[in-house]
PDB file of C-alpha atoms in Angstrom:
ATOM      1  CA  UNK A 490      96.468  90.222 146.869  1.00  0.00           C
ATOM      2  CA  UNK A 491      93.511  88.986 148.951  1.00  0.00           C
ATOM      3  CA  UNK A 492      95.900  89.496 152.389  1.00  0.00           C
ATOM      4  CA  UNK A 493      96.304  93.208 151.029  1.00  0.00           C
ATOM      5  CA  UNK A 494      92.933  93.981 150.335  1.00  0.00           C
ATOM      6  CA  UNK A 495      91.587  92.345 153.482  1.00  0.00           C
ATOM      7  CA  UNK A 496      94.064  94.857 155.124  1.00  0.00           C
ATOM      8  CA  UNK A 497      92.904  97.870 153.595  1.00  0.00           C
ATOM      9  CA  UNK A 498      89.307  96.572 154.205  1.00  0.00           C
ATOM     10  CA  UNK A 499      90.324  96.656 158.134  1.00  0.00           C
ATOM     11  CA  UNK A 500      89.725  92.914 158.522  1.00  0.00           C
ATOM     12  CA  UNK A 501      91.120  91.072 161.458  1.00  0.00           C
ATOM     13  CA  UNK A 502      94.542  89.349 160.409  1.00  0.00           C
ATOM     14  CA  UNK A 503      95.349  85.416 161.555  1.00  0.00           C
ATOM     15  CA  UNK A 504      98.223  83.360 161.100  1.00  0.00           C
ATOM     16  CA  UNK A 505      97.392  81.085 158.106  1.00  0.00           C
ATOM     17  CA  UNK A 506      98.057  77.646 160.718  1.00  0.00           C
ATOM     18  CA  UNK A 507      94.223  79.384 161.963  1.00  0.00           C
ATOM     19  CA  UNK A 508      92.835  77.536 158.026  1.00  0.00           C
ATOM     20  CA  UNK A 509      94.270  74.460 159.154  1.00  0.00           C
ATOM     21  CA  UNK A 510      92.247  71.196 160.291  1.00  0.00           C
ATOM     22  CA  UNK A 511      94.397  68.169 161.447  1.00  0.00           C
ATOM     23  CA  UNK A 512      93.350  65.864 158.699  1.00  0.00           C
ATOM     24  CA  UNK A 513      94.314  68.148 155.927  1.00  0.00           C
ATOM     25  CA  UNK A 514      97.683  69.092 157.401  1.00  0.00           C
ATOM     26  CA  UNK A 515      98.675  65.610 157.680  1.00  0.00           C
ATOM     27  CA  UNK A 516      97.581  64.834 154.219  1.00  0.00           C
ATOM     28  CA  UNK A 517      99.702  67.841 153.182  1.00  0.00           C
ATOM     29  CA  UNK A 518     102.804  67.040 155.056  1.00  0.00           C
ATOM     30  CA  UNK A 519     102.514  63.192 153.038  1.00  0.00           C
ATOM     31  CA  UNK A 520     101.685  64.509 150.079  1.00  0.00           C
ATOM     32  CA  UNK A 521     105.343  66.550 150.767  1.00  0.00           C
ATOM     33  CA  UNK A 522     106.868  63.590 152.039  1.00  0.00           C
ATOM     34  CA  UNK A 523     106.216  62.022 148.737  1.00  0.00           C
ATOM     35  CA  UNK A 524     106.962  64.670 146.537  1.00  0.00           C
ATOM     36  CA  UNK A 525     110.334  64.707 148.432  1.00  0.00           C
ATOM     37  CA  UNK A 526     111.076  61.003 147.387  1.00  0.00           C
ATOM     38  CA  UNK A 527     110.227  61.061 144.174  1.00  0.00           C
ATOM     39  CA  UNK A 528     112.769  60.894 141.792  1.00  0.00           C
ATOM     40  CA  UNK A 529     111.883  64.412 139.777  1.00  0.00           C
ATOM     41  CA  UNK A 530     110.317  66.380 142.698  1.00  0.00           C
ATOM     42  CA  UNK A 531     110.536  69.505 140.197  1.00  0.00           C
ATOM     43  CA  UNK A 532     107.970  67.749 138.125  1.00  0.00           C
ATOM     44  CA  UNK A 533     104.457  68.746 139.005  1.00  0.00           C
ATOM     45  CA  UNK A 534     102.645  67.316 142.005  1.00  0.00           C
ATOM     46  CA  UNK A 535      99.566  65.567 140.254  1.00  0.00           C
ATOM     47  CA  UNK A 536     102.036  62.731 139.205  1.00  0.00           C
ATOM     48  CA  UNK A 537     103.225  61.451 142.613  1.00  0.00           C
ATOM     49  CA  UNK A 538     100.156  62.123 144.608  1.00  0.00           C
ATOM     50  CA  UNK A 539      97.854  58.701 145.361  1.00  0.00           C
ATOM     51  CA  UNK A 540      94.317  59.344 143.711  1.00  0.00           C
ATOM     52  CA  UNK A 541      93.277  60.870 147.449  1.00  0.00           C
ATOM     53  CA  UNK A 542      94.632  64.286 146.751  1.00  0.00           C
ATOM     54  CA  UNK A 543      93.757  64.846 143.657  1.00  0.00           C
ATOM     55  CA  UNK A 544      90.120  65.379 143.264  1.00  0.00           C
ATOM     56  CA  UNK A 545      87.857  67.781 145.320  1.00  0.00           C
ATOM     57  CA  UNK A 546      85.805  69.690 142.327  1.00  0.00           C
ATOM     58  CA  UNK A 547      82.050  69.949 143.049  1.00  0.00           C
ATOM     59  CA  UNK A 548      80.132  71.519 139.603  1.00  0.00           C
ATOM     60  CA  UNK A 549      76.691  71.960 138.847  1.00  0.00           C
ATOM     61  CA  UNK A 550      74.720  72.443 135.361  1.00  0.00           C
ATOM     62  CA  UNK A 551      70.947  73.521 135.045  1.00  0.00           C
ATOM     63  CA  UNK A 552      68.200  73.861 132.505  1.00  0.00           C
ATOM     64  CA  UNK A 553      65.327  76.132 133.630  1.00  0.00           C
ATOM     65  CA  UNK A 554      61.854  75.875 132.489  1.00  0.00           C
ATOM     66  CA  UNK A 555      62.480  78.427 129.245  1.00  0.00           C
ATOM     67  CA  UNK A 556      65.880  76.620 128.162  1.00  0.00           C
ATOM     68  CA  UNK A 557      68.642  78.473 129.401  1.00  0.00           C
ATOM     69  CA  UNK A 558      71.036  77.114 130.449  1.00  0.00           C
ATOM     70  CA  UNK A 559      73.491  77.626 132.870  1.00  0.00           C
ATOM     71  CA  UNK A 560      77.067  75.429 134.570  1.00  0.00           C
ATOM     72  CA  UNK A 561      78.761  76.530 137.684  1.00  0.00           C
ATOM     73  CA  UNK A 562      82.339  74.477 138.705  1.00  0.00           C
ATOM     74  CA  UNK A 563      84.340  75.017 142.179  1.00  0.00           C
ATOM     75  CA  UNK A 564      87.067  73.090 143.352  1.00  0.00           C
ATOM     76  CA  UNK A 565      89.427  73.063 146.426  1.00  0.00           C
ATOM     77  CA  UNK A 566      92.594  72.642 144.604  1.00  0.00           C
ATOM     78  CA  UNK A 567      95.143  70.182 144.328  1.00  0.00           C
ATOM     79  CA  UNK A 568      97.323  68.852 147.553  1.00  0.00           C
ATOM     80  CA  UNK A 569     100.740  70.652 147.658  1.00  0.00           C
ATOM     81  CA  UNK A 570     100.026  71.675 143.957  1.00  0.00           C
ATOM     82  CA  UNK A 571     103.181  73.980 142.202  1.00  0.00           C
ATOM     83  CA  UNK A 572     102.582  77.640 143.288  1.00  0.00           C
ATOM     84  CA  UNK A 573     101.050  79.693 140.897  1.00  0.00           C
ATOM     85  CA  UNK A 574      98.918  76.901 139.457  1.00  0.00           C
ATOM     86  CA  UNK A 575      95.381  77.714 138.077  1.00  0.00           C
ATOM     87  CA  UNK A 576      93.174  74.536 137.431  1.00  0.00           C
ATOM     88  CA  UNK A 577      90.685  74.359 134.781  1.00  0.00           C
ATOM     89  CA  UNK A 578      87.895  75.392 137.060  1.00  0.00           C
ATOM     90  CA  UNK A 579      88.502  79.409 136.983  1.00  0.00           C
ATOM     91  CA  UNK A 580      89.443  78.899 133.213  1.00  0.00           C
ATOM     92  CA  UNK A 581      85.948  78.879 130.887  1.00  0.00           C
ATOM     93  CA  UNK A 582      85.900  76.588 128.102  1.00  0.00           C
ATOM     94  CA  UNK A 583      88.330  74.727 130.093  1.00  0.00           C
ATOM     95  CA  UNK A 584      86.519  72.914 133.203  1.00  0.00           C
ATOM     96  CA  UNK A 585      83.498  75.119 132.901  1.00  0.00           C
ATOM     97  CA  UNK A 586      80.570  76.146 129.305  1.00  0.00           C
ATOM     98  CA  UNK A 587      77.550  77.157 128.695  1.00  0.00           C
ATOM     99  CA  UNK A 588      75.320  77.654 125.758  1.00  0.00           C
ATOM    100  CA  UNK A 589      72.021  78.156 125.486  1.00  0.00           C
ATOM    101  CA  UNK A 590      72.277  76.866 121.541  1.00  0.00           C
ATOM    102  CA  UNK A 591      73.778  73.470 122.377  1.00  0.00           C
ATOM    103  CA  UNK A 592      74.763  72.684 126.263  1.00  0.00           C
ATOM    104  CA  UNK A 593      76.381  73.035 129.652  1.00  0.00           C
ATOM    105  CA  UNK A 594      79.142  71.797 131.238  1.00  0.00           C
ATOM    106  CA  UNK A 595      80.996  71.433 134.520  1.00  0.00           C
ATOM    107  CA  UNK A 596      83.895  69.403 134.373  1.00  0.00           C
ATOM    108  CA  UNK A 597      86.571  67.447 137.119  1.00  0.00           C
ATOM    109  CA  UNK A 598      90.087  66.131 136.500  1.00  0.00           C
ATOM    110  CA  UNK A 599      93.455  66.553 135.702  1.00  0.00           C
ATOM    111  CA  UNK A 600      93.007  70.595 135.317  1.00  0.00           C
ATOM    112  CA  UNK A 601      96.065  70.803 132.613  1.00  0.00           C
ATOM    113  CA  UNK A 602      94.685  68.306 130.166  1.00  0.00           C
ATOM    114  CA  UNK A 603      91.034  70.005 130.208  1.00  0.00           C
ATOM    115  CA  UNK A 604      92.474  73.489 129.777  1.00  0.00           C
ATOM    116  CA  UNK A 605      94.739  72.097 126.983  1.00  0.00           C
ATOM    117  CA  UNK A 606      92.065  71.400 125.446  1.00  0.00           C
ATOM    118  CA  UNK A 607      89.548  73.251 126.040  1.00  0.00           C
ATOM    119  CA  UNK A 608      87.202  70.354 127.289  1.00  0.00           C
ATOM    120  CA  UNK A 609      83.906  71.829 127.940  1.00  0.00           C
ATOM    121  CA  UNK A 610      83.707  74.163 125.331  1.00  0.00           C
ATOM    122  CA  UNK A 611      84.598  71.434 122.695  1.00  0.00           C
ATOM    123  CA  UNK A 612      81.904  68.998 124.049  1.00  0.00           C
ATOM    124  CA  UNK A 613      79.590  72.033 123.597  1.00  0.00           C
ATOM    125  CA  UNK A 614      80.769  72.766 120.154  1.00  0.00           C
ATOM    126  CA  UNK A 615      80.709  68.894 119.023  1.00  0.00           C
ATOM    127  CA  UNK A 616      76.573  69.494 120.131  1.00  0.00           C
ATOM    128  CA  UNK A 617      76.197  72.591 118.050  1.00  0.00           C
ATOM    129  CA  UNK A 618      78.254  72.372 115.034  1.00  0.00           C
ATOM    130  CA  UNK A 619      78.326  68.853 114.840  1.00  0.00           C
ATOM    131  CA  UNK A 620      74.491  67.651 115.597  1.00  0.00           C
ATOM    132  CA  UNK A 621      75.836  65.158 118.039  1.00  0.00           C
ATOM    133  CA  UNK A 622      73.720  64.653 121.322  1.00  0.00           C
ATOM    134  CA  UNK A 623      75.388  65.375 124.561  1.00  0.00           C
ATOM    135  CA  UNK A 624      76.151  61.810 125.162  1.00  0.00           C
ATOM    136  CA  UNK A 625      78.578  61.127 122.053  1.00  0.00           C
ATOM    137  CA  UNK A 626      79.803  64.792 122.377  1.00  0.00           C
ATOM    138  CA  UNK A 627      80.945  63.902 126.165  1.00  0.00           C
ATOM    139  CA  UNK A 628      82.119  60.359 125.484  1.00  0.00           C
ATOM    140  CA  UNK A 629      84.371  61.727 121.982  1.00  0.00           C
ATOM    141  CA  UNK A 630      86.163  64.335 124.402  1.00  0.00           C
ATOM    142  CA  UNK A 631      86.482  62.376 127.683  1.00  0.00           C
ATOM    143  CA  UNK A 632      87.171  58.670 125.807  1.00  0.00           C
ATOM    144  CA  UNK A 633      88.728  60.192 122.654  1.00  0.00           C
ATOM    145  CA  UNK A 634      90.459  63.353 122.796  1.00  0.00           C
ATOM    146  CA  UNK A 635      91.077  63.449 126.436  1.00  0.00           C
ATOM    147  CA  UNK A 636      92.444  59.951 127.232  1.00  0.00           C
ATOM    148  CA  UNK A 637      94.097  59.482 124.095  1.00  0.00           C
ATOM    149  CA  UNK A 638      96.256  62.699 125.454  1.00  0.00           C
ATOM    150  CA  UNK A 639      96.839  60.731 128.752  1.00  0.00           C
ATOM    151  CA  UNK A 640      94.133  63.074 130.651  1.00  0.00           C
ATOM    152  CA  UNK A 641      91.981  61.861 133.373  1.00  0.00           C
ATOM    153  CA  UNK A 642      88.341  62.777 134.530  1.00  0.00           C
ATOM    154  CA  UNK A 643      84.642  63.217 133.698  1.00  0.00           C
ATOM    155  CA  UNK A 644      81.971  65.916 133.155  1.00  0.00           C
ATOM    156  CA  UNK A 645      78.257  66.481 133.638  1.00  0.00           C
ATOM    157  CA  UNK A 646      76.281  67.502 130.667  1.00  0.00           C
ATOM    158  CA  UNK A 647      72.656  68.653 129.574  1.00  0.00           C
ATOM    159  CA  UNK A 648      71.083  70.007 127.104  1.00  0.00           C
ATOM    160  CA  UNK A 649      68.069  72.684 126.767  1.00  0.00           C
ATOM    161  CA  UNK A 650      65.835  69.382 126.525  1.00  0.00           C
ATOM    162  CA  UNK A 651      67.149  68.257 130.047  1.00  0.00           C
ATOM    163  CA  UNK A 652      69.321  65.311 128.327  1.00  0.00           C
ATOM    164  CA  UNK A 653      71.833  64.509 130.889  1.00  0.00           C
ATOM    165  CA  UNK A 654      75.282  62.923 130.343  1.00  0.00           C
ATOM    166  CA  UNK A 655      77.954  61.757 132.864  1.00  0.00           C
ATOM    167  CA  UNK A 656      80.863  60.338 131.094  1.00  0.00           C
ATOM    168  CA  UNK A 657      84.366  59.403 132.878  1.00  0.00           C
ATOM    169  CA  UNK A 658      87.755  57.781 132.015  1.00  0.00           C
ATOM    170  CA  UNK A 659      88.439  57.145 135.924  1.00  0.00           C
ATOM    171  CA  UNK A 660      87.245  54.607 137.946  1.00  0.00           C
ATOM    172  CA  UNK A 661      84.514  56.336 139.639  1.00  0.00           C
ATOM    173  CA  UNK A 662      82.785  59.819 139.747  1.00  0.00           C
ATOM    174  CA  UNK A 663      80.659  60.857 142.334  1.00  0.00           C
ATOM    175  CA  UNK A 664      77.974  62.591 140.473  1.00  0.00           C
ATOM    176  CA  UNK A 665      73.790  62.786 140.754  1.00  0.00           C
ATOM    177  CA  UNK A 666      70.557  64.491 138.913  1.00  0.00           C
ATOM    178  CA  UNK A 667      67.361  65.380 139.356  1.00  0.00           C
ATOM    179  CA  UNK A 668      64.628  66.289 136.943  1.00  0.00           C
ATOM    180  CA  UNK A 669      61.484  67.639 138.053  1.00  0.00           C
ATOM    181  CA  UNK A 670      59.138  65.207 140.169  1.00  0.00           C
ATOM    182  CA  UNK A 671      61.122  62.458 139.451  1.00  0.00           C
ATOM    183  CA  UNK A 672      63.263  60.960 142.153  1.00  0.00           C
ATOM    184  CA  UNK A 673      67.100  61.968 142.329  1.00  0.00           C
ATOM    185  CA  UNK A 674      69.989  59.500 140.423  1.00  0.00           C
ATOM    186  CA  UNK A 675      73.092  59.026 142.046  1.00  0.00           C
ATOM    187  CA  UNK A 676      76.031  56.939 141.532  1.00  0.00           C
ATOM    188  CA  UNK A 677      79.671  56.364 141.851  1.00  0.00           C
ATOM    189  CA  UNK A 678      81.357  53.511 139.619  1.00  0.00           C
ATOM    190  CA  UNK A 679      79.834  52.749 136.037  1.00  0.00           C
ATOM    191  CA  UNK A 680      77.645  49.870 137.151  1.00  0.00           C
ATOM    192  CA  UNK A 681      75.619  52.537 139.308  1.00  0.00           C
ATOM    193  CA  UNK A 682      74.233  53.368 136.380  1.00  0.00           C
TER     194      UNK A 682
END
């Protein structure tokens, strides 16, 4: 569809080797290679890939100075994922919420598990319905519902207060803040925290 329209739209045409750097080529051709080996190549590629290609998801939530809220999620895919695959990022509710009357949320991780169920919009929901801040909300769904169903991965989290949550079930997430003048947070592992 996007090779179409870029036709009609009279856009100069390349071959797609022109989108290719050296270091992601050769990270594809492995992550074929061991695909290949496996012993149910069918199966999808997220469970023979090392932990290399499988995350690349930068996401972003905001409270301005009235409240509102907002959460933005973008991700470069999966290495040699199954064609036709859609991640959670595109899907709201799934990798990406927000709501002004409880929180926002951008999300990273094994895309199935999130959009099975509906990770960000249940942390959100667990906020509103449930009274909870956004710090048990997060750490029900990401150490409860989400690990207990074998999924993998974190989210960011705040509130219309500017409460911030980070929680994870891997062993690191890069992830940061800011809140007005006070100097930026960043960390990796839990004990950056």
């Amino acid at each position: 569809g996007a090779e179409q329209f870029s036709r009609q739209q009279g856009l100069e045409q390349v071959e797609n080797s022109y989108f290719n750097t050296e270091h992601r080529y050769q990270q594809l051709q492995k992550a074929k290679e061991t695909i290949k080996k496996s012993e149910q190549p069918e199966q999808q590629a997220w469970e023979y890939l090392d932990i290399d290609y499988k995350y690349g998801t930068v996401g972003a939530v905001a409270v301005d100075k009235d409240g509102l809220l907002s959460a933005g999620t973008s991700t470069g895919g999966m290495t040699a994922k199954r064609y036709g695959r859609i991640g959670d990022s595109p899907i709201i509710g799934a990798g990406t919420w927000a709501d002004n009357d409880s929180c926002a949320v951008s999300a990273t991780g094994h895309g199935e598990y999130f959009i099975r169920f509906h990770v960000a919009a249940d942390i959100c929901s667990r906020v509103k319905y449930k009274g909870l801040s956004v710090s048990d909300a997060g750490d029900e769904v990401i150490h409860g519902v989400l690990q207990d169903a074998g999924g993998t991965g974190g989210v960011i989290i705040i509130d219309a207060q500017g409460n911030i949550a980070m929680p994870f079930n891997t062993e690191g997430m890069y992830r940061g803040y800011f809140k007005g003048e006070d100097k930026a947070e960043v960390a990796i592992y839990n004990e950056d925290e």
